[in-house]
Amino acid sequence: MSITYNQENQVFSIQTANSSYQMKVSRHGHLLHLYYGKKISDEDVSWLIPNVVRSHESNPPEAQRDRVYSLCALPQEFSSNDAGDYRIPSLEVVNADGSYAFVGKYRSHKIYQGKYRLSLLPTLYAKEEENAETLEIILEDEITHVSVKLLYGVFYDRDVITRAVVLRNGADSPIYLKRIMSASLDFMEGNYDLIGFFGHHYFERQMDRRPLSHGISELGSFRGVSGHFHNPFAILCDRNAGEDSGSAYGFLLMYSGNFVFDAEVDGYSQTRVAMGIHPKQFDFFVDSGECFEAPEVVMAFSEQGFSKLSHCYHDIFRENACESRFVNEDRPIVINSWEPFRFDFDSEKLLKTAEISKKLGADMFVLDDGWFGARDDETAGLGDWVANEKKLPGGIEALAQKIHALGMQFGLWFEPEMVNEDSDLYRAHPDWCLRVPKRAPSRSRHQLCLDLSRPDVCEHLIEAVNSILDTGCVDYVKWDYNRYVCDVYSQYYAPEKQGEIYHRYILGLYRILDGIIKTHPDILFEGCSGGGGRFDGAMLTYFPQIWCSDNTDAPSRLTIQYGTSFAYPVISMGAHVSVCPNKKTGRSVPWKTRAVTAMHGTFGYELDPAKMSEEELAECAAYSDFYRRHRKLIRQGDYYRLSSPYDDSIFTAWQFVSKDKAESLVCVVTESISIMDKNSYVRLRGLEKEAFYEVAQTGKVHSGAALMNIGILLSDSQPQYSAFVYELKKV
Ligand code: DGJ
């Protein structure tokens, strides 16, 4: 049993293989958060709460003359509002009488085998054979009868606990929900660093570590999408935590829209963290008897630093997120038309490309943007999902047939959520996009956002995309999304419902993904959003892989992929080899460096093979073969960051180790030329100390201990941005 309830002292204990979590119902019925961290027993640890009067703090009426009992001093599991806890509230509702008060008190609980699911939002799931349990605790406000069901999903072996909340309006009248945090946690003491992953288009998920200090630190997005700017993943860790040591807590929101992660250090140096839907412009009407689901937070704890934390997330996202069969299959090596051709192509050019790309070892040809409607540039055609017969006589089916005849699979790009004003769809339904009455909408990339809060728009999109996919000629879909949301107003809903639109958009998006992706189990879907602008856990329940960034410059990719790897498995990252000088950065690096960097992901090409020499084609074909040989290890193995691209280090290196530790692949890109002036060793990790490994590239055999404590000597004199690989096999 990973979840227990001790009736006598009203303590809930959650155990995973290497962590413990504890809550207790206080003598007045408040649910206290006692502990999350290194393994302890199920004993009641409420003695950790000091018995002191905090002057000026409020005491709830039931405490009577007891000045010690204060909601602001006690660690809370789901904090109240307007009742004397001045820290970040978990919930803010406006009750029928106009008051904002909410105080949840314990009512009941349930413990059962298996993992809960939500009805409208994506969550992790547990396989039948897995050791997963659920705890549901109901807290209710005694006066208003607004209640919350706190959900805990426990994956014992994976050291992961998920949390979600379902609010129920048990009052006789409607309420307005202004804020609902999916998870919040109180730490009684500690000095923590907060790690977030920030960036922008072409520069996603850059690691940002800062010491928490008094006050509120916030990460979040208010762009209608999880976004390029901050990822819905945060780490709270010891000041000295590193890859192998120190305590680290991960918080990851399974949601693709506006989000917030707050960390508040109060005047007594207690820390509260809270994560959920961003409360800005969020105002949800919940009628009497109705419920509202708040998305899931995936929490993991590691007492052995970031590698262990990442392994928890990698394993759970590889095994318990996406139910597509492709999750457990080798991914095709694709060649994509976007970087070489943009909008300038016809069937002949595409077929020639597909033909030559066989020489590169590609398995699949992907036709990106520009194949539909009047789409000759960014200004027209979005929304019209019908092939442009001028470019593609006979349409998609005819092209797909010819590609298949070459022995290649065929993939196709869509951006279903958007519309150009210059499109048949917009001309027929100008009211189908988000726009504020009397105001002209803001364009971004010349496009507007369709109003996915409308059921009729969702049904239209499902039908339009499915009409092509149902022909059976498409093996892969790249699902793109190329702007942020604004002008958030839906003509479908009454004025008082407009605070619901951001969230309803996301619910509409999941409805569409269910209607398209889940009804096409034999198509591999890749997510994308102007590169990696919607790389989040919820998307990974639909897409086994997501295009990581539009920046295909290998050195730039080192930091992008490094940051992404803290939460997301390497096999979820779309990564391609492109031409040099790189179109974005103008930088030139060798083919090998581009290939090794793209092997930190799904590996593919984004170039015109007709412009490559026979030598270049042969060189790349060898990299494709190399990837093919190792793609199972890359997909399934444990991943280690061997050095940070931000450190003043000579190289950036990473390593894959098979679960049985019998084989390993080490990849290195030199970032400075000082490899010629200074001895450099790549210290490996995750091997068996006592075992011996043969390194194919050197022909030498070393013990795991030597490889991990001394490392592999980088001895060749190579210029900056050279790449090395080392294949290890246990002997
Ligand atoms: C943005 C994507 O990230 C690119 O790969 C490409 O598909 C373009 N959109 C097409 O418009």
XYZ file of C-alpha atoms and ligand atoms in Angstrom:
742
model
C 0.000 0.000 0.000
C 1.525 3.305 -0.966
C -1.317 5.319 0.586
C -2.437 4.877 4.184
C -4.791 6.714 6.474
C -4.318 6.465 10.220
C -7.774 6.978 11.680
C -6.488 7.647 15.162
C -4.310 10.635 14.396
C -5.972 11.415 11.028
C -2.695 11.241 9.148
C -2.488 10.477 5.419
C 0.838 8.991 4.367
C 1.904 8.526 0.780
C 4.985 6.454 0.061
C 6.863 5.997 -3.176
C 10.012 3.902 -3.512
C 12.240 6.801 -2.428
C 10.002 9.561 -1.136
C 7.322 10.206 1.467
C 4.471 12.684 1.616
C 2.320 13.362 4.641
C -0.842 15.317 5.525
C -2.915 15.542 8.652
C -6.390 16.725 9.504
C -5.958 19.294 12.261
C -8.092 19.382 15.389
C -10.310 21.967 13.690
C -10.627 20.067 10.425
C -8.060 21.919 8.268
C -5.874 19.706 6.110
C -2.240 20.365 7.019
C 0.661 19.579 4.747
C 3.318 18.034 6.950
C 6.018 16.660 4.744
C 7.335 15.889 1.255
C 10.869 14.628 0.747
C 13.289 11.837 1.657
C 11.780 8.613 2.832
C 10.351 8.501 6.370
C 7.925 6.054 7.978
C 4.194 6.616 8.350
C 4.658 8.060 11.873
C 2.800 11.301 12.603
C 5.377 14.091 12.211
C 3.097 16.939 13.192
C 5.562 17.700 16.008
C 7.489 19.616 13.357
C 4.952 22.453 13.696
C 6.188 24.964 16.324
C 3.894 25.804 19.180
C 4.417 29.562 19.145
C 2.209 32.606 19.006
C 2.824 34.584 15.831
C 1.733 38.036 16.834
C -0.613 39.839 14.478
C -1.624 36.617 12.755
C -5.346 35.844 12.686
C -6.861 32.942 14.545
C -9.941 31.273 13.080
C -13.104 31.494 15.218
C -13.022 27.799 16.125
C -9.598 28.317 17.747
C -11.398 30.469 20.324
C -8.760 31.819 22.749
C -5.916 29.763 21.267
C -3.520 32.330 19.773
C -1.162 29.692 18.419
C -3.604 28.210 15.894
C -3.331 30.366 12.807
C -3.892 29.409 9.163
C -1.011 31.634 8.158
C 1.457 29.830 10.405
C 0.285 26.277 9.754
C 1.443 24.433 6.635
C -1.588 24.001 4.369
C -2.389 21.378 1.784
C -4.962 23.514 -0.010
C -4.892 27.040 1.316
C -7.973 29.050 2.140
C -8.894 32.567 1.066
C -9.848 35.632 3.088
C -9.694 33.726 6.358
C -6.359 34.735 7.789
C -3.824 32.967 5.584
C -2.178 35.856 3.780
C 0.061 33.687 1.639
C -0.812 32.541 -1.882
C -4.350 31.108 -1.879
C -5.184 27.834 -3.593
C -8.681 28.974 -4.414
C -10.445 32.240 -4.967
C -14.197 32.236 -5.606
C -16.774 34.955 -5.514
C -19.750 33.564 -3.637
C -23.372 34.489 -4.378
C -23.345 37.095 -1.595
C -20.264 38.755 -3.080
C -17.854 37.435 -0.433
C -14.515 35.860 -1.382
C -14.146 33.535 1.589
C -13.300 29.871 1.193
C -12.134 27.616 4.015
C -11.953 23.942 3.085
C -12.387 21.455 5.907
C -11.966 17.722 5.769
C -15.185 15.853 4.934
C -14.238 12.428 3.631
C -11.696 10.498 1.650
C -11.298 7.432 -0.569
C -8.290 5.285 -1.410
C -8.341 2.942 -4.395
C -6.126 0.947 -6.731
C -5.208 2.497 -10.064
C -4.798 6.085 -11.146
C -7.644 8.616 -11.455
C -8.295 10.343 -14.817
C -9.983 13.675 -15.468
C -12.899 13.861 -17.869
C -11.930 16.919 -19.944
C -8.184 17.247 -19.415
C -5.267 14.974 -20.290
C -3.528 13.161 -17.456
C -0.924 10.479 -16.980
C -2.386 7.001 -16.890
C -1.349 3.825 -15.103
C -1.044 0.470 -16.801
C -2.989 -2.362 -15.230
C 0.061 -4.203 -13.980
C 1.475 -1.077 -12.387
C 1.620 -0.332 -8.711
C -0.522 2.825 -8.825
C -3.028 4.086 -6.289
C -5.343 7.058 -5.905
C -6.283 9.107 -2.879
C -9.251 11.449 -3.019
C -9.845 13.884 -0.177
C -12.873 16.125 -0.046
C -12.594 19.496 1.679
C -15.735 21.556 2.023
C -16.489 25.063 3.143
C -19.022 24.656 5.972
C -20.795 27.914 5.186
C -20.945 28.053 1.367
C -20.784 24.296 0.629
C -18.284 24.876 -2.100
C -16.027 21.832 -2.002
C -12.842 20.588 -3.607
C -11.861 17.025 -4.319
C -8.084 16.779 -4.006
C -6.783 13.959 -6.193
C -3.443 12.224 -5.633
C -2.125 9.644 -8.075
C 0.767 7.634 -6.709
C 3.208 5.803 -8.994
C 5.171 3.975 -6.323
C 8.016 2.610 -8.433
C 8.449 5.784 -10.425
C 8.720 8.126 -7.405
C 6.000 10.266 -8.878
C 2.929 11.746 -7.231
C 0.357 13.576 -9.342
C -2.173 16.044 -8.035
C -5.329 17.536 -9.478
C -8.411 19.242 -8.077
C -12.090 19.065 -8.929
C -14.145 21.919 -7.532
C -17.872 21.408 -6.908
C -20.304 24.189 -6.290
C -22.563 22.719 -3.593
C -24.148 26.118 -2.944
C -27.692 26.929 -4.079
C -26.456 29.772 -6.264
C -23.759 30.159 -8.901
C -20.219 31.186 -7.990
C -17.399 32.739 -9.995
C -14.127 30.898 -9.873
C -11.205 33.332 -10.069
C -8.258 31.147 -9.210
C -7.696 27.461 -8.630
C -4.253 26.014 -8.024
C -3.849 22.370 -8.934
C -1.186 21.838 -6.311
C 0.324 23.822 -3.531
C 2.933 22.773 -0.989
C 4.310 24.357 2.158
C 7.874 23.865 3.376
C 8.456 24.855 7.005
C 12.081 25.815 6.403
C 14.873 25.596 3.858
C 16.858 27.718 1.439
C 15.912 26.818 -2.080
C 16.925 27.612 -5.581
C 14.228 27.909 -8.200
C 15.012 26.581 -11.659
C 12.843 27.544 -14.589
C 13.223 27.184 -18.346
C 12.769 30.440 -20.232
C 13.328 31.511 -23.821
C 11.722 32.697 -27.008
C 11.227 31.499 -30.574
C 14.579 29.997 -31.726
C 15.809 29.924 -28.094
C 13.535 27.644 -26.112
C 13.916 26.214 -22.583
C 17.096 27.890 -21.446
C 17.904 26.894 -17.901
C 17.584 29.706 -15.376
C 18.600 29.087 -11.759
C 18.110 31.670 -9.037
C 18.067 31.647 -5.237
C 14.587 32.130 -3.832
C 14.379 35.095 -1.538
C 11.622 36.665 0.513
C 8.546 37.586 -1.459
C 6.938 35.892 -4.448
C 8.864 34.579 -7.448
C 6.700 33.734 -10.410
C 7.048 31.837 -13.666
C 4.159 31.673 -16.067
C 2.539 32.308 -19.364
C -0.317 34.555 -20.329
C -0.048 33.935 -24.054
C -2.915 31.468 -24.279
C -0.385 28.712 -24.734
C 2.285 27.181 -22.515
C 4.673 29.093 -24.771
C 8.302 29.712 -25.646
C 8.848 32.155 -22.799
C 8.474 29.889 -19.778
C 7.858 26.182 -19.657
C 5.237 24.788 -17.268
C 7.971 22.946 -15.403
C 9.896 24.163 -12.373
C 12.444 22.687 -10.013
C 12.866 23.664 -6.385
C 16.177 22.415 -5.068
C 18.849 22.741 -2.416
C 21.284 25.550 -3.006
C 24.062 23.052 -3.678
C 22.042 20.508 -5.677
C 23.739 19.268 -8.837
C 23.378 16.413 -11.296
C 24.227 13.768 -8.695
C 23.564 15.277 -5.311
C 21.127 17.356 -3.344
C 17.365 17.326 -2.976
C 15.279 18.461 -5.910
C 11.514 18.704 -6.362
C 9.924 18.876 -9.796
C 6.526 20.419 -10.604
C 5.105 19.973 -14.084
C 1.662 21.152 -15.154
C -0.202 18.957 -17.638
C -1.754 21.915 -19.418
C -1.113 23.733 -22.695
C -2.573 27.151 -21.894
C -1.926 29.991 -19.447
C -0.138 28.768 -16.339
C 1.529 30.069 -13.227
C 4.130 28.711 -10.846
C 4.510 30.799 -7.699
C 7.041 30.364 -4.922
C 6.521 32.535 -1.880
C 9.011 32.839 0.958
C 7.267 34.482 3.898
C 8.655 36.530 6.783
C 9.331 33.355 8.791
C 11.231 31.902 5.833
C 8.582 29.277 5.183
C 8.158 28.520 1.493
C 4.891 27.931 -0.306
C 4.780 26.831 -3.931
C 1.628 26.743 -6.030
C 0.996 25.760 -9.624
C -2.078 25.949 -11.808
C -3.971 27.844 -14.496
C -2.897 31.500 -14.615
C -5.584 33.500 -12.814
C -5.290 36.522 -15.097
C -8.462 37.010 -17.173
C -9.781 33.785 -15.702
C -13.296 34.068 -14.364
C -15.265 30.867 -14.600
C -18.966 30.716 -13.902
C -19.805 27.541 -11.962
C -23.507 26.965 -11.538
C -25.031 25.324 -8.510
C -24.240 21.594 -8.581
C -21.600 21.962 -11.335
C -17.938 21.004 -11.211
C -14.693 22.467 -12.550
C -11.583 20.371 -13.194
C -8.144 21.880 -12.613
C -5.287 20.276 -14.570
C -2.848 17.780 -13.148
C 0.551 18.602 -11.654
C 3.200 15.886 -11.879
C 5.519 16.027 -8.872
C 8.734 14.092 -8.418
C 11.349 14.205 -5.707
C 14.999 13.191 -5.923
C 17.538 13.178 -3.125
C 20.251 12.450 -5.672
C 20.109 15.613 -7.726
C 18.821 16.381 -11.199
C 19.711 13.197 -13.096
C 17.501 11.106 -10.862
C 14.752 13.725 -11.081
C 14.966 13.735 -14.884
C 14.898 9.940 -14.979
C 11.609 9.988 -13.038
C 10.081 12.364 -15.585
C 11.589 10.614 -18.608
C 10.329 7.217 -17.511
C 6.840 8.390 -16.699
C 6.516 10.373 -19.941
C 7.774 7.427 -21.969
C 5.491 4.924 -20.259
C 2.459 6.673 -18.792
C 1.629 9.709 -20.929
C 0.790 8.858 -24.523
C -1.207 5.806 -25.484
C -0.129 5.908 -29.136
C 1.579 2.749 -30.311
C 4.412 4.876 -31.714
C 5.666 5.623 -28.215
C 7.190 2.168 -28.168
C 8.347 2.097 -31.762
C 11.454 3.271 -33.544
C 10.732 6.650 -35.075
C 11.188 7.165 -38.803
C 14.049 9.286 -40.103
C 12.191 12.077 -41.858
C 13.183 14.608 -44.455
C 11.107 17.781 -44.161
C 10.440 20.308 -46.925
C 10.234 23.489 -44.825
C 13.802 24.779 -44.527
C 14.782 24.058 -48.137
C 11.634 25.080 -50.004
C 9.293 27.052 -47.761
C 6.289 27.751 -50.075
C 8.136 27.281 -53.324
C 7.555 23.750 -54.613
C 5.522 21.565 -56.912
C 4.993 17.819 -57.160
C 7.971 17.322 -59.409
C 10.358 19.031 -57.019
C 8.978 17.134 -54.053
C 9.235 13.769 -55.773
C 12.789 14.469 -56.851
C 13.650 15.378 -53.259
C 12.022 12.233 -51.930
C 13.881 10.125 -54.477
C 17.306 11.554 -53.641
C 16.649 11.564 -49.920
C 16.603 7.770 -50.047
C 20.350 8.116 -50.509
C 20.457 9.902 -47.143
C 18.745 6.976 -45.498
C 15.473 8.825 -44.874
C 12.378 6.687 -44.186
C 9.749 9.350 -44.663
C 9.145 12.463 -46.736
C 7.242 15.237 -44.916
C 5.471 17.943 -46.871
C 5.380 21.005 -44.629
C 3.461 24.293 -44.977
C 2.204 25.526 -48.375
C 0.323 22.558 -49.888
C -3.264 23.802 -49.462
C -5.628 26.598 -50.551
C -4.051 29.749 -51.946
C -1.001 29.316 -49.744
C 1.938 30.833 -51.608
C 3.176 32.813 -48.625
C 2.190 33.488 -45.027
C -0.663 35.825 -45.901
C -3.239 33.447 -47.380
C -4.823 30.038 -47.284
C -4.695 29.004 -43.628
C -7.983 27.339 -42.819
C -8.540 25.862 -46.295
C -7.416 22.259 -45.893
C -7.783 21.311 -49.522
C -4.740 20.602 -51.703
C -3.584 23.327 -54.074
C -4.040 21.593 -57.432
C -1.678 23.987 -59.184
C 1.211 22.794 -57.072
C -0.060 19.272 -56.536
C -2.135 17.980 -59.472
C -4.267 15.089 -58.261
C -4.020 16.345 -54.699
C -2.461 14.789 -51.636
C -3.500 11.253 -52.467
C -1.729 11.329 -55.829
C 1.464 12.698 -54.296
C 1.344 10.268 -51.382
C 0.912 7.350 -53.764
C 4.019 8.327 -55.705
C 6.043 8.808 -52.519
C 4.895 5.414 -51.277
C 5.876 3.916 -54.629
C 9.426 5.132 -53.942
C 9.391 2.991 -50.820
C 9.037 5.966 -48.480
C 6.408 6.940 -45.971
C 4.542 10.210 -46.376
C 3.908 12.947 -43.805
C 1.850 16.138 -43.969
C 1.765 19.495 -42.126
C -1.368 21.121 -40.676
C -2.032 24.202 -38.605
C -5.696 23.623 -37.794
C -6.119 26.232 -35.060
C -5.452 29.245 -37.299
C -6.959 31.195 -40.162
C -5.773 33.857 -42.621
C -8.317 36.565 -43.385
C -7.514 35.797 -47.017
C -9.076 32.332 -46.931
C -12.383 30.755 -47.884
C -12.931 29.706 -44.289
C -12.636 33.256 -42.983
C -14.805 34.655 -45.769
C -17.517 32.128 -44.874
C -17.211 32.446 -41.080
C -15.647 35.738 -39.975
C -17.217 35.146 -36.555
C -15.184 31.951 -36.056
C -12.070 33.723 -34.851
C -11.287 35.349 -31.523
C -11.865 39.105 -31.644
C -13.053 41.785 -29.282
C -16.271 43.549 -30.401
C -15.710 46.871 -32.143
C -11.932 46.280 -32.295
C -9.927 45.003 -35.209
C -8.064 41.876 -34.135
C -4.262 41.806 -33.824
C -2.556 39.705 -36.465
C 0.523 37.657 -35.880
C 2.242 36.089 -38.888
C -0.779 37.493 -40.769
C -3.063 35.038 -39.031
C -5.883 34.998 -36.506
C -6.749 32.375 -33.909
C -9.824 30.349 -34.535
C -12.229 30.344 -31.627
C -11.777 26.841 -30.290
C -14.104 27.588 -27.405
C -16.917 27.127 -29.967
C -18.156 23.566 -30.431
C -19.058 24.242 -34.094
C -15.485 25.340 -34.876
C -14.099 22.223 -33.203
C -16.423 19.948 -35.136
C -15.544 21.678 -38.422
C -11.800 21.247 -37.795
C -12.144 17.599 -36.867
C -14.057 16.971 -40.069
C -11.717 19.026 -42.281
C -8.518 17.343 -41.081
C -10.062 13.883 -40.876
C -11.336 14.109 -44.443
C -7.701 13.998 -45.560
C -6.444 11.562 -42.950
C -9.323 9.152 -43.542
C -8.059 8.530 -47.073
C -5.328 6.470 -45.416
C -2.514 7.988 -47.468
C -0.822 9.909 -44.654
C 1.583 8.167 -42.279
C 2.603 11.156 -40.170
C 1.190 14.565 -39.269
C 3.077 17.623 -38.061
C 0.580 19.717 -36.036
C 1.757 23.308 -35.969
C 0.586 26.424 -34.100
C 2.248 29.684 -35.003
C 1.075 32.572 -32.869
C 0.022 33.472 -29.366
C -3.561 34.122 -28.397
C -4.990 37.600 -27.824
C -8.273 39.424 -28.512
C -9.788 36.790 -26.290
C -13.477 37.238 -26.863
C -15.895 34.707 -28.310
C -18.995 35.773 -30.154
C -20.555 32.463 -29.205
C -20.707 33.223 -25.471
C -22.491 35.892 -23.422
C -20.451 38.835 -22.092
C -20.356 37.426 -18.547
C -18.742 34.192 -19.843
C -15.753 35.864 -21.504
C -13.472 35.099 -18.548
C -13.838 31.430 -19.510
C -12.552 31.683 -23.060
C -8.825 31.120 -22.509
C -9.599 27.874 -20.729
C -12.403 26.868 -23.074
C -9.978 27.303 -25.991
C -7.711 24.704 -24.416
C -10.620 22.354 -23.724
C -11.606 22.770 -27.391
C -8.052 21.982 -28.447
C -8.050 18.732 -26.463
C -11.465 17.896 -27.930
C -10.027 18.315 -31.456
C -6.911 16.317 -30.669
C -9.092 13.523 -29.288
C -11.249 13.612 -32.425
C -8.307 13.516 -34.820
C -5.392 11.794 -33.128
C -7.229 9.151 -31.183
C -9.270 8.166 -34.223
C -6.085 7.604 -36.278
C -3.994 5.197 -34.235
C -1.827 4.301 -37.241
C -0.618 7.838 -37.893
C 2.392 9.222 -36.043
C 1.624 12.778 -34.849
C 4.352 15.299 -34.077
C 3.507 18.467 -32.143
C 4.991 21.824 -33.092
C 4.447 25.469 -32.299
C 6.750 27.819 -34.126
C 9.427 25.374 -33.063
C 8.994 24.417 -29.422
C 6.387 26.907 -28.239
C 4.007 24.292 -26.873
C 6.314 21.669 -25.466
C 4.413 20.508 -22.409
C 3.211 17.398 -20.610
C -0.362 17.611 -21.865
C 0.855 17.749 -25.475
C 2.971 14.670 -24.808
C -0.184 12.699 -24.028
C -1.135 13.195 -27.702
C 2.195 13.566 -29.480
C 4.990 11.026 -28.961
C 7.345 13.719 -30.287
C 7.367 17.519 -30.522
C 9.504 19.726 -32.797
C 11.957 21.170 -30.297
C 12.894 24.457 -31.974
C 12.996 26.187 -35.357
C 16.631 26.826 -34.581
C 18.452 23.950 -36.275
C 21.927 25.404 -35.707
C 23.698 22.595 -33.815
C 25.528 24.757 -31.221
C 22.275 26.621 -30.454
C 20.497 23.306 -30.119
C 22.920 22.257 -27.364
C 21.376 24.598 -24.782
C 17.829 24.131 -26.094
C 17.996 20.345 -25.899
C 19.899 20.448 -22.606
C 17.137 22.537 -20.970
C 14.382 20.441 -22.507
C 15.967 17.263 -21.146
C 15.374 18.195 -17.504
C 11.738 17.155 -17.766
C 11.145 15.658 -21.189
C 12.613 12.469 -22.659
C 15.100 12.793 -25.491
C 12.904 10.713 -27.797
C 10.179 13.355 -27.486
C 12.414 16.014 -29.107
C 12.177 16.581 -32.857
C 15.697 17.326 -34.163
C 16.981 17.600 -37.754
C 20.205 18.086 -39.677
C 20.091 21.242 -41.818
C 22.406 23.110 -44.184
C 25.306 25.399 -43.323
C 25.781 28.292 -43.044
C 22.728 27.892 -40.848
C 19.811 29.969 -42.154
C 19.173 31.549 -38.774
C 22.574 31.964 -37.166
C 24.852 31.978 -40.218
C 27.158 29.536 -38.439
C 28.897 26.643 -40.156
C 29.744 23.430 -38.363
C 30.690 20.010 -39.772
C 28.030 17.518 -40.909
C 29.060 15.194 -38.114
C 28.359 17.828 -35.447
C 24.934 18.517 -36.933
C 24.183 14.795 -37.071
C 25.352 13.998 -33.540
C 23.299 16.910 -32.196
C 20.209 15.741 -34.100
C 20.672 12.300 -32.551
C 19.658 13.988 -29.297
C 16.124 13.454 -30.510
C 14.192 11.867 -33.334
C 16.833 12.562 -36.045
C 15.953 13.684 -39.539
C 16.842 16.139 -42.278
C 15.596 19.563 -43.271
C 17.515 20.331 -46.492
C 17.537 19.908 -50.250
C 19.472 16.715 -50.987
C 19.679 17.705 -54.673
C 22.196 20.349 -53.603
C 24.454 17.877 -51.828
C 27.467 16.188 -53.399
C 27.649 12.379 -53.602
C 30.266 12.476 -50.788
C 27.988 14.499 -48.572
C 25.063 12.182 -49.261
C 27.208 9.173 -48.414
C 28.496 10.803 -45.224
C 24.949 11.583 -44.070
C 23.759 8.093 -45.024
C 26.373 6.770 -42.613
C 24.962 8.994 -39.840
C 21.459 7.737 -40.610
C 22.737 4.167 -40.286
C 24.477 5.040 -37.054
C 21.264 6.538 -35.652
C 19.266 3.538 -36.808
C 21.692 1.254 -34.954
C 21.276 3.216 -31.744
C 17.747 4.558 -31.895
C 16.383 1.964 -29.496
C 19.007 2.885 -26.908
C 18.302 6.603 -27.453
C 14.572 5.984 -27.075
C 14.657 3.668 -24.090
C 17.939 4.207 -22.265
C 18.706 6.311 -19.210
C 19.956 9.711 -20.272
C 22.762 11.570 -18.524
C 23.891 15.153 -18.974
C 27.672 14.845 -18.664
C 28.371 18.562 -18.773
C 26.465 21.773 -19.061
C 26.647 23.919 -22.204
C 26.472 26.952 -19.900
C 29.602 26.055 -17.921
C 32.941 27.296 -18.944
C 33.592 23.841 -20.238
C 35.459 22.732 -23.299
C 32.702 20.433 -24.458
C 29.055 19.564 -24.026
C 28.476 15.854 -23.620
C 25.617 13.501 -22.960
C 25.213 9.780 -22.635
C 22.619 7.051 -23.032
C 22.908 3.891 -20.927
C 20.713 0.862 -21.528
C 18.552 -0.101 -18.549
C 20.612 -3.291 -18.082
C 23.821 -1.189 -18.277
C 25.213 -3.449 -21.001
C 25.594 -0.748 -23.628
C 26.053 2.954 -23.785
C 26.443 5.755 -26.301
C 28.400 8.903 -25.491
C 28.071 12.056 -27.596
C 30.406 15.029 -27.332
C 30.506 18.412 -29.069
C 33.503 20.614 -28.367
C 32.567 24.168 -27.625
C 35.977 25.707 -27.363
C 39.271 25.210 -29.099
C 41.160 24.726 -25.848
C 40.954 20.968 -26.382
C 44.339 21.603 -28.001
C 45.783 23.376 -24.939
C 44.284 21.514 -22.042
C 43.715 17.841 -21.218
C 40.011 17.090 -21.347
C 38.241 14.018 -20.046
C 34.593 13.131 -20.524
C 33.530 11.445 -17.298
C 30.799 8.908 -17.908
C 27.931 8.002 -15.651
C 25.430 5.265 -15.009
C 27.749 2.340 -15.805
C 28.399 -0.708 -13.639
C 31.510 0.086 -11.606
C 32.910 -3.417 -11.632
C 32.024 -4.274 -15.216
C 34.386 -3.789 -18.170
C 33.364 -1.959 -21.307
C 34.903 -1.976 -24.731
C 34.922 1.437 -26.408
C 34.451 0.777 -30.135
C 36.099 4.013 -31.258
C 39.348 3.444 -29.316
C 39.309 -0.366 -29.311
C 40.224 -0.205 -25.601
C 38.585 -1.905 -22.638
C 38.123 -0.023 -19.364
C 36.289 -0.672 -16.134
C 33.056 1.195 -15.501
C 34.768 2.750 -12.478
C 37.650 4.110 -14.582
C 35.282 5.462 -17.222
C 33.210 7.192 -14.562
C 36.060 8.452 -12.363
C 38.694 9.297 -14.961
C 36.732 9.439 -18.183
C 37.509 9.258 -21.874
C 40.395 11.467 -22.975
C 39.549 13.822 -25.818
C 42.900 13.670 -27.484
C 42.390 14.655 -31.098
C 43.242 18.199 -32.012
C 39.960 19.302 -33.481
C 38.514 22.723 -34.097
C 35.647 24.204 -32.121
C 32.288 22.460 -32.718
C 33.741 19.087 -33.533
C 31.748 16.036 -32.535
C 32.778 12.678 -31.114
C 30.774 9.571 -30.391
C 31.799 6.586 -28.310
C 29.941 3.294 -28.429
C 30.412 1.145 -25.345
C 29.623 -2.520 -24.901
C 30.026 -4.527 -21.737
C 32.536 -7.342 -22.278
C 6.825 26.719 -37.783
C 7.460 25.387 -37.647
O 8.168 25.314 -36.452
C 8.325 25.108 -38.862
O 9.015 23.903 -38.706
C 7.467 25.098 -40.074
O 6.567 24.030 -40.024
C 6.725 26.415 -40.202
N 6.019 26.757 -39.002
C 5.755 26.389 -41.355
O 4.970 27.492 -41.414
